[in-house]
Amino acid sequence: MTHRISCELAEAPLAPGEVAIVGAGPGDPGLLTLRALSLLEQADCLVFDRLVSREVLALASPKARRFYVGKASRCHALTQEQTNALLVRLAGEGRRVVRLKGGDPYIFGRGGEEGEVLIAHGIRFRVVPGITSAQGCAAYGGFPLTHRDHAQSVTFVTGHRKGDGELILDWSALAVPHHTAVFYMGLANAGTISRQLQAHGLPASHPVALVERGTTPEQRRVITCLGELVATIAREGLTPPTLIVVGEVVRLADTLARPAAQVAILAEGEVRDRVGERVAL
């Protein structure tokens, strides 16, 4: 049975010619906000990214036109400029548009850039925050991002640069104890991340969690250390989207991880722990 969400949760109904930039969360449809669901049900047009899950898309009105504008490294369905133009065109046609982004649209989601374009064209828009990948992957991976004993601060960091340029960050500010650094889109620059953090003071044994497709049924969590980061990624065959979390909080993963997130059933009655260890049943 389908339950429709009251428009009151969206503050006001989505108006013709208005764009809602909506965070879809990290993948699990249960992490979508009620306001986001309300707007999905009202949309005439849905403009969505690669990281928006099929389960979330299924919650939109079946009558809504769908436009895929996903981006991967060196492979874009549409460029950002073309996506901007699409939003302007649809709004100009009087459509009620939901621009759906994985995670949170204002955390490495380019939502701010799209908002600037809409303002420049006199188009009304609103923003709905979403649970970002860092929050979802950490919780489902079994560790917090902050902890009084292990991390008093956390930093979200982009792991790639515009145009595949050199990754230039304040490494000394990231390579400090009792701190968690979360790298989005960092697989391609894992070698740089490992080398720079060690060069600026973190030991090779410093714990790292890799969470692939976090919060989805395909989630895989691998625990490693800075010195083994690149080798671990290659050995496990990890692919985007994979979040890299560096910090002492990772040591809590085996204590706090939910049982369902810790093991994956393999053939012949064997299980593999998410840290990669095989154990007999």
PDB file of C-alpha atoms in Angstrom:
ATOM      1  CA  MET A   1       0.000   0.000   0.000  1.00  0.00           C
ATOM      2  CA  THR A   2       1.381   3.418  -0.993  1.00  0.00           C
ATOM      3  CA  HIS A   3       1.231   6.229   1.541  1.00  0.00           C
ATOM      4  CA  ARG A   4       1.409   9.743   0.143  1.00  0.00           C
ATOM      5  CA  ILE A   5       3.181  12.375   2.198  1.00  0.00           C
ATOM      6  CA  SER A   6       1.356  15.590   3.021  1.00  0.00           C
ATOM      7  CA  CYS A   7       2.538  18.612   1.056  1.00  0.00           C
ATOM      8  CA  GLU A   8       2.734  20.449   4.369  1.00  0.00           C
ATOM      9  CA  LEU A   9       6.011  18.621   5.037  1.00  0.00           C
ATOM     10  CA  ALA A  10       7.494  20.439   2.052  1.00  0.00           C
ATOM     11  CA  GLU A  11       6.543  23.853   3.542  1.00  0.00           C
ATOM     12  CA  ALA A  12       4.504  24.601   0.419  1.00  0.00           C
ATOM     13  CA  PRO A  13       3.535  22.627  -2.673  1.00  0.00           C
ATOM     14  CA  LEU A  14       6.109  22.628  -5.450  1.00  0.00           C
ATOM     15  CA  ALA A  15       5.029  25.378  -7.847  1.00  0.00           C
ATOM     16  CA  PRO A  16       5.067  25.230 -11.651  1.00  0.00           C
ATOM     17  CA  GLY A  17       8.438  26.521 -12.848  1.00  0.00           C
ATOM     18  CA  GLU A  18      10.125  25.837  -9.488  1.00  0.00           C
ATOM     19  CA  VAL A  19      13.176  23.621  -8.937  1.00  0.00           C
ATOM     20  CA  ALA A  20      13.811  21.633  -5.762  1.00  0.00           C
ATOM     21  CA  ILE A  21      17.450  20.570  -5.272  1.00  0.00           C
ATOM     22  CA  VAL A  22      17.008  17.480  -3.118  1.00  0.00           C
ATOM     23  CA  GLY A  23      19.437  15.247  -1.252  1.00  0.00           C
ATOM     24  CA  ALA A  24      18.607  11.581  -1.880  1.00  0.00           C
ATOM     25  CA  GLY A  25      20.864  10.279   0.886  1.00  0.00           C
ATOM     26  CA  PRO A  26      23.559   7.608   0.468  1.00  0.00           C
ATOM     27  CA  GLY A  27      21.385   4.883  -1.080  1.00  0.00           C
ATOM     28  CA  ASP A  28      19.098   3.224   1.461  1.00  0.00           C
ATOM     29  CA  PRO A  29      15.599   4.559   0.674  1.00  0.00           C
ATOM     30  CA  GLY A  30      14.796   4.456   4.389  1.00  0.00           C
ATOM     31  CA  LEU A  31      17.251   7.327   4.879  1.00  0.00           C
ATOM     32  CA  LEU A  32      15.328   9.677   2.592  1.00  0.00           C
ATOM     33  CA  THR A  33      13.726  12.579   4.450  1.00  0.00           C
ATOM     34  CA  LEU A  34       9.954  12.993   4.550  1.00  0.00           C
ATOM     35  CA  ARG A  35      10.274  16.394   2.868  1.00  0.00           C
ATOM     36  CA  ALA A  36      12.269  14.857   0.022  1.00  0.00           C
ATOM     37  CA  LEU A  37       9.624  12.152  -0.410  1.00  0.00           C
ATOM     38  CA  SER A  38       6.867  14.752  -0.507  1.00  0.00           C
ATOM     39  CA  LEU A  39       8.626  16.639  -3.301  1.00  0.00           C
ATOM     40  CA  LEU A  40       9.326  13.441  -5.239  1.00  0.00           C
ATOM     41  CA  GLU A  41       5.605  12.723  -5.280  1.00  0.00           C
ATOM     42  CA  GLN A  42       4.862  16.205  -6.681  1.00  0.00           C
ATOM     43  CA  ALA A  43       7.532  16.381  -9.399  1.00  0.00           C
ATOM     44  CA  ASP A  44       6.662  16.628 -13.101  1.00  0.00           C
ATOM     45  CA  CYS A  45      10.317  16.096 -13.997  1.00  0.00           C
ATOM     46  CA  LEU A  46      13.093  14.256 -12.188  1.00  0.00           C
ATOM     47  CA  VAL A  47      16.728  15.151 -12.965  1.00  0.00           C
ATOM     48  CA  PHE A  48      18.969  12.669 -11.187  1.00  0.00           C
ATOM     49  CA  ASP A  49      22.593  11.669 -10.679  1.00  0.00           C
ATOM     50  CA  ARG A  50      24.438   8.345 -10.947  1.00  0.00           C
ATOM     51  CA  LEU A  51      24.498   7.757  -7.182  1.00  0.00           C
ATOM     52  CA  VAL A  52      20.736   7.980  -6.675  1.00  0.00           C
ATOM     53  CA  SER A  53      19.526   4.435  -5.949  1.00  0.00           C
ATOM     54  CA  ARG A  54      16.840   2.658  -7.973  1.00  0.00           C
ATOM     55  CA  GLU A  55      14.798   2.254  -4.791  1.00  0.00           C
ATOM     56  CA  VAL A  56      14.722   6.014  -4.242  1.00  0.00           C
ATOM     57  CA  LEU A  57      13.814   6.679  -7.878  1.00  0.00           C
ATOM     58  CA  ALA A  58      10.913   4.248  -7.557  1.00  0.00           C
ATOM     59  CA  LEU A  59       9.345   6.518  -4.929  1.00  0.00           C
ATOM     60  CA  ALA A  60       8.794   9.323  -7.448  1.00  0.00           C
ATOM     61  CA  SER A  61       5.529   9.721  -9.297  1.00  0.00           C
ATOM     62  CA  PRO A  62       5.365   7.204 -12.167  1.00  0.00           C
ATOM     63  CA  LYS A  63       4.130  10.061 -14.360  1.00  0.00           C
ATOM     64  CA  ALA A  64       7.254  12.145 -13.808  1.00  0.00           C
ATOM     65  CA  ARG A  65       9.632  12.440 -16.768  1.00  0.00           C
ATOM     66  CA  ARG A  66      13.092  11.182 -15.863  1.00  0.00           C
ATOM     67  CA  PHE A  67      16.364  12.743 -17.026  1.00  0.00           C
ATOM     68  CA  TYR A  68      19.634  10.971 -16.188  1.00  0.00           C
ATOM     69  CA  VAL A  69      22.585  13.364 -15.863  1.00  0.00           C
ATOM     70  CA  GLY A  70      25.034  11.084 -14.058  1.00  0.00           C
ATOM     71  CA  LYS A  71      28.754  11.734 -13.956  1.00  0.00           C
ATOM     72  CA  ALA A  72      31.671   9.351 -13.512  1.00  0.00           C
ATOM     73  CA  SER A  73      35.377   9.920 -14.060  1.00  0.00           C
ATOM     74  CA  ARG A  74      35.834  10.922 -17.720  1.00  0.00           C
ATOM     75  CA  CYS A  75      32.300   9.710 -18.510  1.00  0.00           C
ATOM     76  CA  HIS A  76      29.455  12.226 -18.280  1.00  0.00           C
ATOM     77  CA  ALA A  77      25.918  11.676 -19.536  1.00  0.00           C
ATOM     78  CA  LEU A  78      25.720  15.482 -19.624  1.00  0.00           C
ATOM     79  CA  THR A  79      28.296  18.079 -18.731  1.00  0.00           C
ATOM     80  CA  GLN A  80      27.525  20.327 -15.772  1.00  0.00           C
ATOM     81  CA  GLU A  81      26.780  23.174 -18.171  1.00  0.00           C
ATOM     82  CA  GLN A  82      24.295  20.984 -20.059  1.00  0.00           C
ATOM     83  CA  THR A  83      22.659  19.943 -16.797  1.00  0.00           C
ATOM     84  CA  ASN A  84      22.337  23.600 -15.806  1.00  0.00           C
ATOM     85  CA  ALA A  85      20.726  24.366 -19.167  1.00  0.00           C
ATOM     86  CA  LEU A  86      18.300  21.449 -18.762  1.00  0.00           C
ATOM     87  CA  LEU A  87      17.127  22.727 -15.376  1.00  0.00           C
ATOM     88  CA  VAL A  88      16.603  26.215 -16.784  1.00  0.00           C
ATOM     89  CA  ARG A  89      14.693  24.844 -19.784  1.00  0.00           C
ATOM     90  CA  LEU A  90      12.381  22.596 -17.779  1.00  0.00           C
ATOM     91  CA  ALA A  91      11.614  25.331 -15.271  1.00  0.00           C
ATOM     92  CA  GLY A  92      10.990  27.744 -18.144  1.00  0.00           C
ATOM     93  CA  GLU A  93       8.413  25.308 -19.521  1.00  0.00           C
ATOM     94  CA  GLY A  94       6.522  25.562 -16.233  1.00  0.00           C
ATOM     95  CA  ARG A  95       7.532  22.113 -14.998  1.00  0.00           C
ATOM     96  CA  ARG A  96       7.810  21.228 -11.335  1.00  0.00           C
ATOM     97  CA  VAL A  97      11.391  19.980 -11.222  1.00  0.00           C
ATOM     98  CA  VAL A  98      13.166  17.869  -8.616  1.00  0.00           C
ATOM     99  CA  ARG A  99      16.943  17.838  -9.043  1.00  0.00           C
ATOM    100  CA  LEU A 100      17.872  14.680  -7.118  1.00  0.00           C
ATOM    101  CA  LYS A 101      21.429  14.204  -5.868  1.00  0.00           C
ATOM    102  CA  GLY A 102      23.067  11.380  -3.943  1.00  0.00           C
ATOM    103  CA  GLY A 103      23.943  12.281  -0.355  1.00  0.00           C
ATOM    104  CA  ASP A 104      23.565  15.980   0.410  1.00  0.00           C
ATOM    105  CA  PRO A 105      23.408  18.492  -2.477  1.00  0.00           C
ATOM    106  CA  TYR A 106      25.606  21.016  -0.649  1.00  0.00           C
ATOM    107  CA  ILE A 107      28.374  18.558   0.324  1.00  0.00           C
ATOM    108  CA  PHE A 108      30.400  17.825  -2.834  1.00  0.00           C
ATOM    109  CA  GLY A 109      27.129  17.754  -4.766  1.00  0.00           C
ATOM    110  CA  ARG A 110      27.549  20.939  -6.832  1.00  0.00           C
ATOM    111  CA  GLY A 111      24.174  22.100  -5.572  1.00  0.00           C
ATOM    112  CA  GLY A 112      25.559  25.554  -4.914  1.00  0.00           C
ATOM    113  CA  GLU A 113      26.678  25.921  -8.534  1.00  0.00           C
ATOM    114  CA  GLU A 114      23.254  24.946  -9.823  1.00  0.00           C
ATOM    115  CA  GLY A 115      21.568  27.308  -7.374  1.00  0.00           C
ATOM    116  CA  GLU A 116      23.672  30.189  -8.701  1.00  0.00           C
ATOM    117  CA  VAL A 117      22.593  29.411 -12.266  1.00  0.00           C
ATOM    118  CA  LEU A 118      18.914  29.293 -11.284  1.00  0.00           C
ATOM    119  CA  ILE A 119      19.210  32.639  -9.506  1.00  0.00           C
ATOM    120  CA  ALA A 120      20.881  34.153 -12.569  1.00  0.00           C
ATOM    121  CA  HIS A 121      17.864  33.102 -14.651  1.00  0.00           C
ATOM    122  CA  GLY A 122      15.296  34.304 -12.119  1.00  0.00           C
ATOM    123  CA  ILE A 123      14.103  30.791 -11.321  1.00  0.00           C
ATOM    124  CA  ARG A 124      12.676  30.048  -7.902  1.00  0.00           C
ATOM    125  CA  PHE A 125      14.281  27.096  -6.119  1.00  0.00           C
ATOM    126  CA  ARG A 126      14.542  25.407  -2.742  1.00  0.00           C
ATOM    127  CA  VAL A 127      17.088  23.030  -1.224  1.00  0.00           C
ATOM    128  CA  VAL A 128      16.369  19.916   0.852  1.00  0.00           C
ATOM    129  CA  PRO A 129      19.391  18.511   2.704  1.00  0.00           C
ATOM    130  CA  GLY A 130      20.106  14.803   2.749  1.00  0.00           C
ATOM    131  CA  ILE A 131      22.122  12.382   4.841  1.00  0.00           C
ATOM    132  CA  THR A 132      25.569  12.588   3.323  1.00  0.00           C
ATOM    133  CA  SER A 133      27.657   9.562   2.390  1.00  0.00           C
ATOM    134  CA  ALA A 134      30.055  10.108   5.281  1.00  0.00           C
ATOM    135  CA  GLN A 135      27.268   9.811   7.834  1.00  0.00           C
ATOM    136  CA  GLY A 136      25.576   6.857   6.172  1.00  0.00           C
ATOM    137  CA  CYS A 137      28.731   4.852   5.431  1.00  0.00           C
ATOM    138  CA  ALA A 138      30.118   5.360   8.926  1.00  0.00           C
ATOM    139  CA  ALA A 139      26.906   4.329  10.677  1.00  0.00           C
ATOM    140  CA  TYR A 140      26.345   1.301   8.444  1.00  0.00           C
ATOM    141  CA  GLY A 141      30.051   0.479   8.559  1.00  0.00           C
ATOM    142  CA  GLY A 142      29.950   0.220  12.326  1.00  0.00           C
ATOM    143  CA  PHE A 143      31.933   3.229  13.522  1.00  0.00           C
ATOM    144  CA  PRO A 144      31.203   6.849  14.521  1.00  0.00           C
ATOM    145  CA  LEU A 145      32.854   9.838  12.903  1.00  0.00           C
ATOM    146  CA  THR A 146      33.544  11.456  16.272  1.00  0.00           C
ATOM    147  CA  HIS A 147      34.109   9.956  19.721  1.00  0.00           C
ATOM    148  CA  ARG A 148      35.279  11.558  22.956  1.00  0.00           C
ATOM    149  CA  ASP A 149      38.163   9.093  23.268  1.00  0.00           C
ATOM    150  CA  HIS A 150      39.195   8.838  19.621  1.00  0.00           C
ATOM    151  CA  ALA A 151      38.225  11.876  17.525  1.00  0.00           C
ATOM    152  CA  GLN A 152      37.218  15.359  18.596  1.00  0.00           C
ATOM    153  CA  SER A 153      36.903  16.674  15.045  1.00  0.00           C
ATOM    154  CA  VAL A 154      36.021  15.482  11.564  1.00  0.00           C
ATOM    155  CA  THR A 155      36.800  16.839   8.100  1.00  0.00           C
ATOM    156  CA  PHE A 156      35.051  16.033   4.822  1.00  0.00           C
ATOM    157  CA  VAL A 157      37.541  16.212   1.950  1.00  0.00           C
ATOM    158  CA  THR A 158      37.183  15.878  -1.796  1.00  0.00           C
ATOM    159  CA  GLY A 159      39.545  13.205  -3.069  1.00  0.00           C
ATOM    160  CA  HIS A 160      39.823  14.537  -6.607  1.00  0.00           C
ATOM    161  CA  ARG A 161      40.419  17.855  -8.292  1.00  0.00           C
ATOM    162  CA  LYS A 162      38.623  19.601 -11.141  1.00  0.00           C
ATOM    163  CA  GLY A 163      40.013  18.463 -14.467  1.00  0.00           C
ATOM    164  CA  ASP A 164      41.995  15.629 -12.847  1.00  0.00           C
ATOM    165  CA  GLY A 165      44.579  18.103 -11.565  1.00  0.00           C
ATOM    166  CA  GLU A 166      46.968  17.477  -8.705  1.00  0.00           C
ATOM    167  CA  LEU A 167      45.345  16.853  -5.321  1.00  0.00           C
ATOM    168  CA  ILE A 168      46.540  19.795  -3.234  1.00  0.00           C
ATOM    169  CA  LEU A 169      45.210  19.852   0.336  1.00  0.00           C
ATOM    170  CA  ASP A 170      46.280  21.130   3.747  1.00  0.00           C
ATOM    171  CA  TRP A 171      47.843  17.780   4.598  1.00  0.00           C
ATOM    172  CA  SER A 172      49.330  18.959   7.894  1.00  0.00           C
ATOM    173  CA  ALA A 173      45.823  19.870   9.130  1.00  0.00           C
ATOM    174  CA  LEU A 174      44.526  16.431   8.156  1.00  0.00           C
ATOM    175  CA  ALA A 175      47.421  14.392   9.536  1.00  0.00           C
ATOM    176  CA  VAL A 176      46.714  14.984  13.211  1.00  0.00           C
ATOM    177  CA  PRO A 177      45.777  12.559  16.000  1.00  0.00           C
ATOM    178  CA  HIS A 178      42.245  12.309  17.410  1.00  0.00           C
ATOM    179  CA  HIS A 179      40.800  13.450  14.113  1.00  0.00           C
ATOM    180  CA  THR A 180      38.720  11.777  11.389  1.00  0.00           C
ATOM    181  CA  ALA A 181      39.298  12.600   7.718  1.00  0.00           C
ATOM    182  CA  VAL A 182      36.689  11.405   5.228  1.00  0.00           C
ATOM    183  CA  PHE A 183      37.743  11.384   1.566  1.00  0.00           C
ATOM    184  CA  TYR A 184      35.001  11.436  -1.049  1.00  0.00           C
ATOM    185  CA  MET A 185      35.838  10.201  -4.564  1.00  0.00           C
ATOM    186  CA  GLY A 186      39.364   9.349  -3.453  1.00  0.00           C
ATOM    187  CA  LEU A 187      40.135   5.936  -4.973  1.00  0.00           C
ATOM    188  CA  ALA A 188      42.114   7.314  -7.913  1.00  0.00           C
ATOM    189  CA  ASN A 189      44.263   9.391  -5.556  1.00  0.00           C
ATOM    190  CA  ALA A 190      44.636   6.789  -2.795  1.00  0.00           C
ATOM    191  CA  GLY A 191      48.396   6.679  -3.327  1.00  0.00           C
ATOM    192  CA  THR A 192      48.700  10.426  -2.842  1.00  0.00           C
ATOM    193  CA  ILE A 193      46.465  10.319   0.236  1.00  0.00           C
ATOM    194  CA  SER A 194      48.541   7.537   1.800  1.00  0.00           C
ATOM    195  CA  ARG A 195      51.914   9.145   1.036  1.00  0.00           C
ATOM    196  CA  GLN A 196      50.987  12.675   2.097  1.00  0.00           C
ATOM    197  CA  LEU A 197      49.337  11.719   5.386  1.00  0.00           C
ATOM    198  CA  GLN A 198      52.362   9.607   6.318  1.00  0.00           C
ATOM    199  CA  ALA A 199      54.768  12.322   5.203  1.00  0.00           C
ATOM    200  CA  HIS A 200      52.973  14.779   7.487  1.00  0.00           C
ATOM    201  CA  GLY A 201      53.129  12.636  10.593  1.00  0.00           C
ATOM    202  CA  LEU A 202      50.592   9.793  10.624  1.00  0.00           C
ATOM    203  CA  PRO A 203      52.077   6.287  11.034  1.00  0.00           C
ATOM    204  CA  ALA A 204      51.702   3.606   8.379  1.00  0.00           C
ATOM    205  CA  SER A 205      49.646   1.637  10.913  1.00  0.00           C
ATOM    206  CA  HIS A 206      47.011   4.389  11.188  1.00  0.00           C
ATOM    207  CA  PRO A 207      43.579   2.755  10.629  1.00  0.00           C
ATOM    208  CA  VAL A 208      41.543   3.270   7.478  1.00  0.00           C
ATOM    209  CA  ALA A 209      38.051   2.073   6.545  1.00  0.00           C
ATOM    210  CA  LEU A 210      36.966   1.639   2.942  1.00  0.00           C
ATOM    211  CA  VAL A 211      33.184   1.510   2.456  1.00  0.00           C
ATOM    212  CA  GLU A 212      31.977   0.607  -1.021  1.00  0.00           C
ATOM    213  CA  ARG A 213      28.337   1.301  -1.975  1.00  0.00           C
ATOM    214  CA  GLY A 214      27.532   2.194   1.605  1.00  0.00           C
ATOM    215  CA  THR A 215      23.993   1.657   3.023  1.00  0.00           C
ATOM    216  CA  THR A 216      22.958  -0.455   0.008  1.00  0.00           C
ATOM    217  CA  PRO A 217      22.536  -4.248  -0.157  1.00  0.00           C
ATOM    218  CA  GLU A 218      25.871  -4.317  -2.043  1.00  0.00           C
ATOM    219  CA  GLN A 219      27.772  -2.570   0.761  1.00  0.00           C
ATOM    220  CA  ARG A 220      31.287  -3.862   1.382  1.00  0.00           C
ATOM    221  CA  ARG A 221      33.483  -2.667   4.243  1.00  0.00           C
ATOM    222  CA  VAL A 222      37.216  -3.318   4.344  1.00  0.00           C
ATOM    223  CA  ILE A 223      39.490  -2.293   7.221  1.00  0.00           C
ATOM    224  CA  THR A 224      43.133  -1.566   6.462  1.00  0.00           C
ATOM    225  CA  CYS A 225      45.857   0.958   7.339  1.00  0.00           C
ATOM    226  CA  LEU A 226      47.574   3.843   5.590  1.00  0.00           C
ATOM    227  CA  GLY A 227      50.615   1.804   4.652  1.00  0.00           C
ATOM    228  CA  GLU A 228      48.461  -0.857   2.968  1.00  0.00           C
ATOM    229  CA  LEU A 229      45.817   1.422   1.468  1.00  0.00           C
ATOM    230  CA  VAL A 230      46.755   1.144  -2.209  1.00  0.00           C
ATOM    231  CA  ALA A 231      47.478  -2.597  -2.023  1.00  0.00           C
ATOM    232  CA  THR A 232      44.164  -3.224  -0.254  1.00  0.00           C
ATOM    233  CA  ILE A 233      42.158  -1.362  -2.894  1.00  0.00           C
ATOM    234  CA  ALA A 234      43.831  -3.375  -5.658  1.00  0.00           C
ATOM    235  CA  ARG A 235      43.504  -6.711  -3.854  1.00  0.00           C
ATOM    236  CA  GLU A 236      39.812  -6.227  -3.002  1.00  0.00           C
ATOM    237  CA  GLY A 237      38.920  -4.770  -6.398  1.00  0.00           C
ATOM    238  CA  LEU A 238      37.134  -1.791  -4.844  1.00  0.00           C
ATOM    239  CA  THR A 239      35.378   0.530  -7.267  1.00  0.00           C
ATOM    240  CA  PRO A 240      33.516   3.856  -6.978  1.00  0.00           C
ATOM    241  CA  PRO A 241      31.565   4.853  -5.033  1.00  0.00           C
ATOM    242  CA  THR A 242      33.925   4.011  -2.183  1.00  0.00           C
ATOM    243  CA  LEU A 243      34.465   6.284   0.809  1.00  0.00           C
ATOM    244  CA  ILE A 244      37.888   6.414   2.500  1.00  0.00           C
ATOM    245  CA  VAL A 245      37.746   7.111   6.247  1.00  0.00           C
ATOM    246  CA  VAL A 246      41.027   7.736   8.074  1.00  0.00           C
ATOM    247  CA  GLY A 247      41.129   7.868  11.861  1.00  0.00           C
ATOM    248  CA  GLU A 248      41.210   6.077  15.204  1.00  0.00           C
ATOM    249  CA  VAL A 249      37.405   5.755  15.188  1.00  0.00           C
ATOM    250  CA  VAL A 250      37.785   2.976  12.635  1.00  0.00           C
ATOM    251  CA  ARG A 251      39.087   0.724  15.426  1.00  0.00           C
ATOM    252  CA  LEU A 252      35.517   0.650  16.816  1.00  0.00           C
ATOM    253  CA  ALA A 253      34.151  -1.004  13.670  1.00  0.00           C
ATOM    254  CA  ASP A 254      34.216  -4.578  14.956  1.00  0.00           C
ATOM    255  CA  THR A 255      32.638  -3.539  18.261  1.00  0.00           C
ATOM    256  CA  LEU A 256      29.774  -1.425  16.913  1.00  0.00           C
ATOM    257  CA  ALA A 257      29.048  -2.946  13.515  1.00  0.00           C
ATOM    258  CA  ARG A 258      25.590  -4.439  13.138  1.00  0.00           C
ATOM    259  CA  PRO A 259      25.729  -8.215  12.645  1.00  0.00           C
ATOM    260  CA  ALA A 260      24.034  -7.955   9.245  1.00  0.00           C
ATOM    261  CA  ALA A 261      26.744  -5.579   8.068  1.00  0.00           C
ATOM    262  CA  GLN A 262      29.640  -7.694   9.291  1.00  0.00           C
ATOM    263  CA  VAL A 263      29.345 -10.829   7.209  1.00  0.00           C
ATOM    264  CA  ALA A 264      28.448 -11.853   3.696  1.00  0.00           C
ATOM    265  CA  ILE A 265      27.430 -15.383   2.901  1.00  0.00           C
ATOM    266  CA  LEU A 266      29.791 -17.195   0.537  1.00  0.00           C
ATOM    267  CA  ALA A 267      29.588 -20.572  -1.168  1.00  0.00           C
ATOM    268  CA  GLU A 268      29.790 -23.882   0.698  1.00  0.00           C
ATOM    269  CA  GLY A 269      28.811 -22.595   4.113  1.00  0.00           C
ATOM    270  CA  GLU A 270      31.642 -20.140   4.474  1.00  0.00           C
ATOM    271  CA  VAL A 271      31.417 -16.493   5.461  1.00  0.00           C
ATOM    272  CA  ARG A 272      33.768 -13.627   4.926  1.00  0.00           C
ATOM    273  CA  ASP A 273      34.054 -10.942   7.563  1.00  0.00           C
ATOM    274  CA  ARG A 274      33.882  -7.417   6.188  1.00  0.00           C
ATOM    275  CA  VAL A 275      37.498  -6.907   7.213  1.00  0.00           C
ATOM    276  CA  GLY A 276      38.375  -9.657   4.755  1.00  0.00           C
ATOM    277  CA  GLU A 277      39.009 -12.601   7.111  1.00  0.00           C
ATOM    278  CA  ARG A 278      37.523 -15.995   6.285  1.00  0.00           C
ATOM    279  CA  VAL A 279      36.031 -18.081   9.067  1.00  0.00           C
ATOM    280  CA  ALA A 280      34.361 -21.483   9.042  1.00  0.00           C
ATOM    281  CA  LEU A 281      30.746 -21.756  10.168  1.00  0.00           C
TER     282      LEU A 281
END
